[in-house]
Amino acid sequence: MLHVASVSPPPAEACDERLARALRQLQLECAPMGEQQAPQTQEEVCIAGRGLDALPTALCELTRLRSLNVGYNRLWTLEAEVRAPALHSPVSAGGPAAASGPGACQLAAACPAASVFTRGLICPPARR
Amino acid sequence: MSQLRGLTALYAQSNSFARFPAALCELTTLRVLSLSMNGMRRVPSEVARLAALQHFDLSDNCLSEVPLGVCGLSALTKLDLHSNSVAELRPEMSQLTSLAHLSLHTNCLKAVPPALGSLTRLTWASFNNNQIAEVAPELFRCARVAGLRCSAA
């Protein structure tokens, strides 16, 4: 007799726990040392004025997010994916043409291949 | 970013988005989008996909024209385009039929075209700090306009 395993969606508790974990991670990544972090929720996040060059990885886990404030940072991209080949070659602002130019940067030795929004993977463009 | 399918408000003012982030066009549930103070020179026509957008803040950028895609946002009630380098207004702006608040002060406008007379829901508009020599009389037919700033620079 052939048994076919059914794939059921994750229970709500697991989803809640995943979101809560992502939120805790977000607070850890964005709270400056010794500074009181503003309360964040799964629906509303404010990480304005944190000097961020890239969005925190945990942010894209917050699938219930309704309102996001990322103002007054140094963000230059909202790209959710850093393509795999780019992880192993220098990436720079302004596309491939500038990859070997003065703006090009080397990746850190420990390269989290699956991560997105990872700080330091992409050089920000020269500020206007 | 495109995973955040339920996002209704995104405040991303004063960052370094020299280019409009293409991923934003996927966030079709957005009702409020602030991208002021970013140094953007253009906004792609795909922005018209943000059909639920009600407030779009593009002030304090480097736009030389009203983005065509913006003119397709028929749910828009508030459009902030002040402090750019806009020299001319598009006739397509007449499609912004829900618009109540329009800020265009501190640009390079030389005229206010008749097309704006079609904005029947307009209640507030600012055109001060431009080089306007001509205001189409149609604008004064916007019966609901309660505030209109047109003073010289």
PDB file of C-alpha atoms in Angstrom:
ATOM      1  CA  MET A   1       0.000   0.000   0.000  1.00  0.00           C
ATOM      2  CA  LEU A   2       1.322   3.325  -0.979  1.00  0.00           C
ATOM      3  CA  HIS A   3       1.335   6.024   1.645  1.00  0.00           C
ATOM      4  CA  VAL A   4       1.521   9.590   0.475  1.00  0.00           C
ATOM      5  CA  ALA A   5       2.699  12.038   3.082  1.00  0.00           C
ATOM      6  CA  SER A   6       0.613  15.160   3.163  1.00  0.00           C
ATOM      7  CA  VAL A   7       2.339  18.475   3.539  1.00  0.00           C
ATOM      8  CA  SER A   8       0.506  20.668   5.968  1.00  0.00           C
ATOM      9  CA  PRO A   9       1.203  24.325   6.584  1.00  0.00           C
ATOM     10  CA  PRO A  10       3.161  25.176   9.723  1.00  0.00           C
ATOM     11  CA  PRO A  11       0.941  25.662  12.775  1.00  0.00           C
ATOM     12  CA  ALA A  12       0.128  29.189  13.809  1.00  0.00           C
ATOM     13  CA  GLU A  13       2.250  28.836  16.953  1.00  0.00           C
ATOM     14  CA  ALA A  14       5.329  28.067  14.873  1.00  0.00           C
ATOM     15  CA  CYS A  15       4.639  31.078  12.692  1.00  0.00           C
ATOM     16  CA  ASP A  16       4.226  33.315  15.728  1.00  0.00           C
ATOM     17  CA  GLU A  17       7.470  32.040  17.197  1.00  0.00           C
ATOM     18  CA  ARG A  18       9.297  32.653  13.914  1.00  0.00           C
ATOM     19  CA  LEU A  19       8.014  36.207  13.781  1.00  0.00           C
ATOM     20  CA  ALA A  20       8.877  36.839  17.415  1.00  0.00           C
ATOM     21  CA  ARG A  21      12.389  35.538  16.803  1.00  0.00           C
ATOM     22  CA  ALA A  22      12.802  37.773  13.771  1.00  0.00           C
ATOM     23  CA  LEU A  23      11.628  40.739  15.804  1.00  0.00           C
ATOM     24  CA  ARG A  24      14.111  40.018  18.589  1.00  0.00           C
ATOM     25  CA  GLN A  25      16.862  39.694  15.996  1.00  0.00           C
ATOM     26  CA  LEU A  26      15.850  42.988  14.448  1.00  0.00           C
ATOM     27  CA  GLN A  27      16.044  44.715  17.807  1.00  0.00           C
ATOM     28  CA  LEU A  28      19.451  43.232  18.438  1.00  0.00           C
ATOM     29  CA  GLU A  29      20.768  44.350  15.052  1.00  0.00           C
ATOM     30  CA  CYS A  30      19.412  47.849  15.211  1.00  0.00           C
ATOM     31  CA  ALA A  31      19.746  48.853  18.852  1.00  0.00           C
ATOM     32  CA  PRO A  32      22.909  50.819  19.459  1.00  0.00           C
ATOM     33  CA  MET A  33      24.877  49.761  22.505  1.00  0.00           C
ATOM     34  CA  GLY A  34      23.420  51.087  25.715  1.00  0.00           C
ATOM     35  CA  GLU A  35      20.551  52.885  24.027  1.00  0.00           C
ATOM     36  CA  GLN A  36      16.904  52.267  24.833  1.00  0.00           C
ATOM     37  CA  GLN A  37      15.279  50.678  21.825  1.00  0.00           C
ATOM     38  CA  ALA A  38      11.853  51.921  20.807  1.00  0.00           C
ATOM     39  CA  PRO A  39       9.231  49.192  21.115  1.00  0.00           C
ATOM     40  CA  GLN A  40       8.644  47.352  17.876  1.00  0.00           C
ATOM     41  CA  THR A  41       5.766  45.101  16.959  1.00  0.00           C
ATOM     42  CA  GLN A  42       5.138  42.572  14.248  1.00  0.00           C
ATOM     43  CA  GLU A  43       2.926  45.129  12.520  1.00  0.00           C
ATOM     44  CA  GLU A  44       4.930  48.315  13.014  1.00  0.00           C
ATOM     45  CA  VAL A  45       8.678  48.799  12.986  1.00  0.00           C
ATOM     46  CA  CYS A  46      10.661  52.000  13.246  1.00  0.00           C
ATOM     47  CA  ILE A  47      14.384  51.806  12.662  1.00  0.00           C
ATOM     48  CA  ALA A  48      14.821  55.412  11.609  1.00  0.00           C
ATOM     49  CA  GLY A  49      18.069  57.235  12.206  1.00  0.00           C
ATOM     50  CA  ARG A  50      20.115  54.149  13.006  1.00  0.00           C
ATOM     51  CA  GLY A  51      22.902  54.792  10.524  1.00  0.00           C
ATOM     52  CA  LEU A  52      21.974  51.683   8.537  1.00  0.00           C
ATOM     53  CA  ASP A  53      23.679  51.015   5.192  1.00  0.00           C
ATOM     54  CA  ALA A  54      21.463  48.022   4.502  1.00  0.00           C
ATOM     55  CA  LEU A  55      18.210  46.660   5.813  1.00  0.00           C
ATOM     56  CA  PRO A  56      18.490  44.112   8.612  1.00  0.00           C
ATOM     57  CA  THR A  57      18.123  40.494   7.537  1.00  0.00           C
ATOM     58  CA  ALA A  58      15.349  39.839  10.030  1.00  0.00           C
ATOM     59  CA  LEU A  59      13.100  42.430   8.465  1.00  0.00           C
ATOM     60  CA  CYS A  60      12.013  40.287   5.548  1.00  0.00           C
ATOM     61  CA  GLU A  61      10.748  37.659   8.011  1.00  0.00           C
ATOM     62  CA  LEU A  62       8.159  40.042   9.389  1.00  0.00           C
ATOM     63  CA  THR A  63       5.424  39.064   7.009  1.00  0.00           C
ATOM     64  CA  ARG A  64       2.747  40.770   9.116  1.00  0.00           C
ATOM     65  CA  LEU A  65       4.425  44.141   8.861  1.00  0.00           C
ATOM     66  CA  ARG A  66       2.075  47.000   8.013  1.00  0.00           C
ATOM     67  CA  SER A  67       4.174  50.080   8.707  1.00  0.00           C
ATOM     68  CA  LEU A  68       7.919  50.457   8.310  1.00  0.00           C
ATOM     69  CA  ASN A  69       9.966  53.548   9.031  1.00  0.00           C
ATOM     70  CA  VAL A  70      13.544  53.392   7.770  1.00  0.00           C
ATOM     71  CA  GLY A  71      14.032  57.115   7.329  1.00  0.00           C
ATOM     72  CA  TYR A  72      17.213  59.009   8.078  1.00  0.00           C
ATOM     73  CA  ASN A  73      19.597  56.159   7.434  1.00  0.00           C
ATOM     74  CA  ARG A  74      22.140  55.610   4.654  1.00  0.00           C
ATOM     75  CA  LEU A  75      20.168  53.067   2.635  1.00  0.00           C
ATOM     76  CA  TRP A  76      20.758  53.018  -1.108  1.00  0.00           C
ATOM     77  CA  THR A  77      18.999  49.775  -2.006  1.00  0.00           C
ATOM     78  CA  LEU A  78      16.033  47.721  -0.871  1.00  0.00           C
ATOM     79  CA  GLU A  79      17.050  44.691  -2.913  1.00  0.00           C
ATOM     80  CA  ALA A  80      15.949  41.554  -1.137  1.00  0.00           C
ATOM     81  CA  GLU A  81      18.449  39.227  -2.737  1.00  0.00           C
ATOM     82  CA  VAL A  82      22.159  39.324  -3.260  1.00  0.00           C
ATOM     83  CA  ARG A  83      22.626  36.975  -6.204  1.00  0.00           C
ATOM     84  CA  ALA A  84      24.885  34.012  -5.612  1.00  0.00           C
ATOM     85  CA  PRO A  85      27.666  34.904  -8.113  1.00  0.00           C
ATOM     86  CA  ALA A  86      27.949  38.320  -6.591  1.00  0.00           C
ATOM     87  CA  LEU A  87      28.734  36.751  -3.240  1.00  0.00           C
ATOM     88  CA  HIS A  88      32.050  35.541  -4.549  1.00  0.00           C
ATOM     89  CA  SER A  89      33.188  38.550  -6.458  1.00  0.00           C
ATOM     90  CA  PRO A  90      33.553  42.165  -5.566  1.00  0.00           C
ATOM     91  CA  VAL A  91      30.331  44.106  -5.803  1.00  0.00           C
ATOM     92  CA  SER A  92      30.220  47.796  -6.099  1.00  0.00           C
ATOM     93  CA  ALA A  93      27.888  50.669  -6.535  1.00  0.00           C
ATOM     94  CA  GLY A  94      26.558  51.502  -9.952  1.00  0.00           C
ATOM     95  CA  GLY A  95      26.604  47.985 -11.394  1.00  0.00           C
ATOM     96  CA  PRO A  96      29.256  45.774 -12.958  1.00  0.00           C
ATOM     97  CA  ALA A  97      31.072  48.592 -14.696  1.00  0.00           C
ATOM     98  CA  ALA A  98      32.220  49.941 -11.399  1.00  0.00           C
ATOM     99  CA  ALA A  99      33.036  46.551  -9.870  1.00  0.00           C
ATOM    100  CA  SER A 100      36.765  46.987 -10.131  1.00  0.00           C
ATOM    101  CA  GLY A 101      36.784  50.690  -9.587  1.00  0.00           C
ATOM    102  CA  PRO A 102      37.675  52.573  -6.482  1.00  0.00           C
ATOM    103  CA  GLY A 103      34.269  51.829  -4.994  1.00  0.00           C
ATOM    104  CA  ALA A 104      34.679  48.081  -5.202  1.00  0.00           C
ATOM    105  CA  CYS A 105      34.807  46.202  -1.947  1.00  0.00           C
ATOM    106  CA  GLN A 106      35.936  42.783  -0.906  1.00  0.00           C
ATOM    107  CA  LEU A 107      33.596  40.447   0.848  1.00  0.00           C
ATOM    108  CA  ALA A 108      34.197  39.342   4.352  1.00  0.00           C
ATOM    109  CA  ALA A 109      35.837  35.939   4.619  1.00  0.00           C
ATOM    110  CA  ALA A 110      32.825  34.460   6.344  1.00  0.00           C
ATOM    111  CA  CYS A 111      30.249  34.885   3.644  1.00  0.00           C
ATOM    112  CA  PRO A 112      26.673  33.984   4.672  1.00  0.00           C
ATOM    113  CA  ALA A 113      25.582  32.670   1.312  1.00  0.00           C
ATOM    114  CA  ALA A 114      21.880  32.570   2.072  1.00  0.00           C
ATOM    115  CA  SER A 115      21.562  35.895   3.743  1.00  0.00           C
ATOM    116  CA  VAL A 116      19.953  38.940   2.298  1.00  0.00           C
ATOM    117  CA  PHE A 117      20.104  42.512   3.434  1.00  0.00           C
ATOM    118  CA  THR A 118      23.493  41.611   4.824  1.00  0.00           C
ATOM    119  CA  ARG A 119      25.482  44.515   6.005  1.00  0.00           C
ATOM    120  CA  GLY A 120      28.754  45.025   4.208  1.00  0.00           C
ATOM    121  CA  LEU A 121      28.113  42.808   1.211  1.00  0.00           C
ATOM    122  CA  ILE A 122      27.498  45.668  -1.154  1.00  0.00           C
ATOM    123  CA  CYS A 123      29.349  48.926  -1.265  1.00  0.00           C
ATOM    124  CA  PRO A 124      27.086  51.917  -0.966  1.00  0.00           C
ATOM    125  CA  PRO A 125      27.379  54.421  -3.798  1.00  0.00           C
ATOM    126  CA  ALA A 126      29.220  57.641  -3.324  1.00  0.00           C
ATOM    127  CA  ARG A 127      26.931  60.029  -1.545  1.00  0.00           C
ATOM    128  CA  ARG A 128      25.703  62.934  -3.565  1.00  0.00           C
TER     129      ARG A 128
ATOM    130  CA  MET B   1      11.418  43.522   0.420  1.00  0.00           C
ATOM    131  CA  SER B   2       8.865  41.965  -1.906  1.00  0.00           C
ATOM    132  CA  GLN B   3       8.081  39.462   0.882  1.00  0.00           C
ATOM    133  CA  LEU B   4       6.429  42.234   2.831  1.00  0.00           C
ATOM    134  CA  ARG B   5       3.214  41.852   0.904  1.00  0.00           C
ATOM    135  CA  GLY B   6       0.989  43.447   3.512  1.00  0.00           C
ATOM    136  CA  LEU B   7       2.965  46.653   3.948  1.00  0.00           C
ATOM    137  CA  THR B   8       0.735  49.696   3.800  1.00  0.00           C
ATOM    138  CA  ALA B   9       3.137  52.451   4.878  1.00  0.00           C
ATOM    139  CA  LEU B  10       6.813  52.881   4.127  1.00  0.00           C
ATOM    140  CA  TYR B  11       8.763  55.885   5.324  1.00  0.00           C
ATOM    141  CA  ALA B  12      12.186  55.955   3.677  1.00  0.00           C
ATOM    142  CA  GLN B  13      12.931  59.651   3.649  1.00  0.00           C
ATOM    143  CA  SER B  14      16.468  60.991   3.883  1.00  0.00           C
ATOM    144  CA  ASN B  15      18.418  58.002   2.676  1.00  0.00           C
ATOM    145  CA  SER B  16      20.667  57.547  -0.351  1.00  0.00           C
ATOM    146  CA  PHE B  17      18.256  56.172  -2.946  1.00  0.00           C
ATOM    147  CA  ALA B  18      19.696  57.910  -5.983  1.00  0.00           C
ATOM    148  CA  ARG B  19      17.549  55.510  -8.015  1.00  0.00           C
ATOM    149  CA  PHE B  20      13.968  54.560  -7.268  1.00  0.00           C
ATOM    150  CA  PRO B  21      14.158  51.085  -5.693  1.00  0.00           C
ATOM    151  CA  ALA B  22      12.485  48.786  -8.232  1.00  0.00           C
ATOM    152  CA  ALA B  23      11.380  46.403  -5.465  1.00  0.00           C
ATOM    153  CA  LEU B  24       8.932  49.022  -4.259  1.00  0.00           C
ATOM    154  CA  CYS B  25       6.766  48.528  -7.327  1.00  0.00           C
ATOM    155  CA  GLU B  26       5.926  45.043  -5.994  1.00  0.00           C
ATOM    156  CA  LEU B  27       4.435  46.424  -2.794  1.00  0.00           C
ATOM    157  CA  THR B  28       1.010  46.973  -4.261  1.00  0.00           C
ATOM    158  CA  THR B  29      -0.688  47.284  -0.865  1.00  0.00           C
ATOM    159  CA  LEU B  30       1.195  50.490  -0.050  1.00  0.00           C
ATOM    160  CA  ARG B  31      -0.992  53.433   0.821  1.00  0.00           C
ATOM    161  CA  VAL B  32       1.726  55.772   2.077  1.00  0.00           C
ATOM    162  CA  LEU B  33       5.186  56.063   0.553  1.00  0.00           C
ATOM    163  CA  SER B  34       7.713  58.669   1.573  1.00  0.00           C
ATOM    164  CA  LEU B  35      10.910  58.969  -0.429  1.00  0.00           C
ATOM    165  CA  SER B  36      11.690  62.604   0.197  1.00  0.00           C
ATOM    166  CA  MET B  37      15.278  63.818   0.507  1.00  0.00           C
ATOM    167  CA  ASN B  38      16.928  61.071  -1.511  1.00  0.00           C
ATOM    168  CA  GLY B  39      18.461  62.787  -4.530  1.00  0.00           C
ATOM    169  CA  MET B  40      16.344  60.835  -7.025  1.00  0.00           C
ATOM    170  CA  ARG B  41      16.336  62.050 -10.611  1.00  0.00           C
ATOM    171  CA  ARG B  42      13.601  59.849 -12.000  1.00  0.00           C
ATOM    172  CA  VAL B  43      10.807  57.531 -11.002  1.00  0.00           C
ATOM    173  CA  PRO B  44      10.037  54.596 -13.327  1.00  0.00           C
ATOM    174  CA  SER B  45       6.661  54.266 -15.024  1.00  0.00           C
ATOM    175  CA  GLU B  46       6.172  50.954 -13.165  1.00  0.00           C
ATOM    176  CA  VAL B  47       5.311  52.995 -10.098  1.00  0.00           C
ATOM    177  CA  ALA B  48       1.802  53.100 -11.560  1.00  0.00           C
ATOM    178  CA  ARG B  49       1.402  49.563 -10.198  1.00  0.00           C
ATOM    179  CA  LEU B  50       1.024  51.018  -6.718  1.00  0.00           C
ATOM    180  CA  ALA B  51      -2.667  51.378  -7.321  1.00  0.00           C
ATOM    181  CA  ALA B  52      -3.602  51.691  -3.629  1.00  0.00           C
ATOM    182  CA  LEU B  53      -1.223  54.570  -2.975  1.00  0.00           C
ATOM    183  CA  GLN B  54      -2.913  57.546  -1.353  1.00  0.00           C
ATOM    184  CA  HIS B  55       0.021  59.670  -0.179  1.00  0.00           C
ATOM    185  CA  PHE B  56       3.227  59.866  -2.210  1.00  0.00           C
ATOM    186  CA  ASP B  57       5.978  62.106  -0.896  1.00  0.00           C
ATOM    187  CA  LEU B  58       8.685  62.792  -3.465  1.00  0.00           C
ATOM    188  CA  SER B  59       9.686  66.182  -2.133  1.00  0.00           C
ATOM    189  CA  ASP B  60      13.288  67.329  -1.876  1.00  0.00           C
ATOM    190  CA  ASN B  61      14.652  65.213  -4.697  1.00  0.00           C
ATOM    191  CA  CYS B  62      16.160  66.110  -8.081  1.00  0.00           C
ATOM    192  CA  LEU B  63      13.177  65.451 -10.327  1.00  0.00           C
ATOM    193  CA  SER B  64      13.025  67.593 -13.448  1.00  0.00           C
ATOM    194  CA  GLU B  65       9.533  66.456 -14.420  1.00  0.00           C
ATOM    195  CA  VAL B  66       6.425  64.986 -12.880  1.00  0.00           C
ATOM    196  CA  PRO B  67       6.925  61.237 -13.303  1.00  0.00           C
ATOM    197  CA  LEU B  68       4.482  59.846 -15.852  1.00  0.00           C
ATOM    198  CA  GLY B  69       3.838  56.783 -13.687  1.00  0.00           C
ATOM    199  CA  VAL B  70       2.641  59.014 -10.874  1.00  0.00           C
ATOM    200  CA  CYS B  71      -0.112  60.335 -13.123  1.00  0.00           C
ATOM    201  CA  GLY B  72      -1.575  56.821 -13.236  1.00  0.00           C
ATOM    202  CA  LEU B  73      -2.093  56.661  -9.484  1.00  0.00           C
ATOM    203  CA  SER B  74      -5.787  57.397  -9.437  1.00  0.00           C
ATOM    204  CA  ALA B  75      -6.210  56.704  -5.691  1.00  0.00           C
ATOM    205  CA  LEU B  76      -3.696  59.391  -4.784  1.00  0.00           C
ATOM    206  CA  THR B  77      -5.107  62.050  -2.467  1.00  0.00           C
ATOM    207  CA  LYS B  78      -1.851  63.750  -1.472  1.00  0.00           C
ATOM    208  CA  LEU B  79       1.154  64.351  -3.711  1.00  0.00           C
ATOM    209  CA  ASP B  80       4.232  66.139  -2.456  1.00  0.00           C
ATOM    210  CA  LEU B  81       6.586  67.245  -5.207  1.00  0.00           C
ATOM    211  CA  HIS B  82       7.911  70.415  -3.683  1.00  0.00           C
ATOM    212  CA  SER B  83      11.611  71.275  -3.645  1.00  0.00           C
ATOM    213  CA  ASN B  84      12.548  69.549  -6.904  1.00  0.00           C
ATOM    214  CA  SER B  85      13.466  70.990 -10.312  1.00  0.00           C
ATOM    215  CA  VAL B  86      10.173  70.458 -12.095  1.00  0.00           C
ATOM    216  CA  ALA B  87       9.898  72.887 -15.001  1.00  0.00           C
ATOM    217  CA  GLU B  88       6.616  71.804 -16.523  1.00  0.00           C
ATOM    218  CA  LEU B  89       3.435  70.006 -15.490  1.00  0.00           C
ATOM    219  CA  ARG B  90       2.081  67.139 -17.553  1.00  0.00           C
ATOM    220  CA  PRO B  91      -1.426  67.197 -19.018  1.00  0.00           C
ATOM    221  CA  GLU B  92      -1.722  63.607 -17.737  1.00  0.00           C
ATOM    222  CA  MET B  93      -1.960  65.029 -14.226  1.00  0.00           C
ATOM    223  CA  SER B  94      -5.634  65.495 -14.963  1.00  0.00           C
ATOM    224  CA  GLN B  95      -5.945  61.735 -14.328  1.00  0.00           C
ATOM    225  CA  LEU B  96      -5.281  62.283 -10.634  1.00  0.00           C
ATOM    226  CA  THR B  97      -8.965  62.536  -9.962  1.00  0.00           C
ATOM    227  CA  SER B  98      -8.768  61.814  -6.214  1.00  0.00           C
ATOM    228  CA  LEU B  99      -6.078  64.396  -5.505  1.00  0.00           C
ATOM    229  CA  ALA B 100      -6.893  66.788  -2.678  1.00  0.00           C
ATOM    230  CA  HIS B 101      -3.446  68.079  -1.705  1.00  0.00           C
ATOM    231  CA  LEU B 102      -0.740  69.047  -4.189  1.00  0.00           C
ATOM    232  CA  SER B 103       2.523  70.681  -3.200  1.00  0.00           C
ATOM    233  CA  LEU B 104       4.666  71.980  -6.028  1.00  0.00           C
ATOM    234  CA  HIS B 105       6.326  74.922  -4.370  1.00  0.00           C
ATOM    235  CA  THR B 106      10.042  75.539  -4.793  1.00  0.00           C
ATOM    236  CA  ASN B 107      10.419  74.164  -8.309  1.00  0.00           C
ATOM    237  CA  CYS B 108      11.118  75.777 -11.709  1.00  0.00           C
ATOM    238  CA  LEU B 109       7.564  76.054 -12.993  1.00  0.00           C
ATOM    239  CA  LYS B 110       6.729  78.797 -15.438  1.00  0.00           C
ATOM    240  CA  ALA B 111       3.028  78.111 -15.774  1.00  0.00           C
ATOM    241  CA  VAL B 112       0.122  76.288 -14.188  1.00  0.00           C
ATOM    242  CA  PRO B 113      -1.578  74.479 -17.075  1.00  0.00           C
ATOM    243  CA  PRO B 114      -5.316  74.053 -17.694  1.00  0.00           C
ATOM    244  CA  ALA B 115      -5.051  70.313 -16.961  1.00  0.00           C
ATOM    245  CA  LEU B 116      -5.080  71.013 -13.260  1.00  0.00           C
ATOM    246  CA  GLY B 117      -8.561  72.424 -13.613  1.00  0.00           C
ATOM    247  CA  SER B 118      -9.750  68.822 -13.913  1.00  0.00           C
ATOM    248  CA  LEU B 119      -8.716  68.042 -10.377  1.00  0.00           C
ATOM    249  CA  THR B 120     -12.149  68.572  -8.957  1.00  0.00           C
ATOM    250  CA  ARG B 121     -11.290  67.215  -5.514  1.00  0.00           C
ATOM    251  CA  LEU B 122      -8.349  69.531  -5.001  1.00  0.00           C
ATOM    252  CA  THR B 123      -8.598  71.479  -1.771  1.00  0.00           C
ATOM    253  CA  TRP B 124      -5.023  72.686  -1.274  1.00  0.00           C
ATOM    254  CA  ALA B 125      -2.201  73.465  -3.701  1.00  0.00           C
ATOM    255  CA  SER B 126       1.096  75.303  -3.406  1.00  0.00           C
ATOM    256  CA  PHE B 127       2.966  76.866  -6.319  1.00  0.00           C
ATOM    257  CA  ASN B 128       4.993  79.509  -4.500  1.00  0.00           C
ATOM    258  CA  ASN B 129       8.740  79.815  -5.063  1.00  0.00           C
ATOM    259  CA  ASN B 130       8.543  79.097  -8.787  1.00  0.00           C
ATOM    260  CA  GLN B 131       8.835  81.351 -11.831  1.00  0.00           C
ATOM    261  CA  ILE B 132       5.165  81.305 -12.695  1.00  0.00           C
ATOM    262  CA  ALA B 133       3.996  83.977 -15.070  1.00  0.00           C
ATOM    263  CA  GLU B 134       0.752  82.357 -16.049  1.00  0.00           C
ATOM    264  CA  VAL B 135      -1.978  80.494 -14.172  1.00  0.00           C
ATOM    265  CA  ALA B 136      -4.641  78.845 -16.286  1.00  0.00           C
ATOM    266  CA  PRO B 137      -8.064  80.207 -15.293  1.00  0.00           C
ATOM    267  CA  GLU B 138      -9.324  76.638 -15.214  1.00  0.00           C
ATOM    268  CA  LEU B 139      -7.588  76.201 -11.874  1.00  0.00           C
ATOM    269  CA  PHE B 140      -9.996  78.608 -10.285  1.00  0.00           C
ATOM    270  CA  ARG B 141     -12.876  76.395 -11.338  1.00  0.00           C
ATOM    271  CA  CYS B 142     -11.762  73.815  -8.799  1.00  0.00           C
ATOM    272  CA  ALA B 143     -14.695  74.574  -6.561  1.00  0.00           C
ATOM    273  CA  ARG B 144     -13.211  72.950  -3.476  1.00  0.00           C
ATOM    274  CA  VAL B 145      -9.884  74.744  -3.437  1.00  0.00           C
ATOM    275  CA  ALA B 146      -9.562  76.406  -0.075  1.00  0.00           C
ATOM    276  CA  GLY B 147      -5.839  77.106  -0.111  1.00  0.00           C
ATOM    277  CA  LEU B 148      -3.740  78.195  -3.073  1.00  0.00           C
ATOM    278  CA  ARG B 149      -0.235  79.520  -2.721  1.00  0.00           C
ATOM    279  CA  CYS B 150       1.197  81.240  -5.758  1.00  0.00           C
ATOM    280  CA  SER B 151       3.428  83.949  -4.354  1.00  0.00           C
ATOM    281  CA  ALA B 152       6.739  84.759  -6.032  1.00  0.00           C
ATOM    282  CA  ALA B 153      10.077  83.546  -4.757  1.00  0.00           C
TER     283      ALA B 153
END
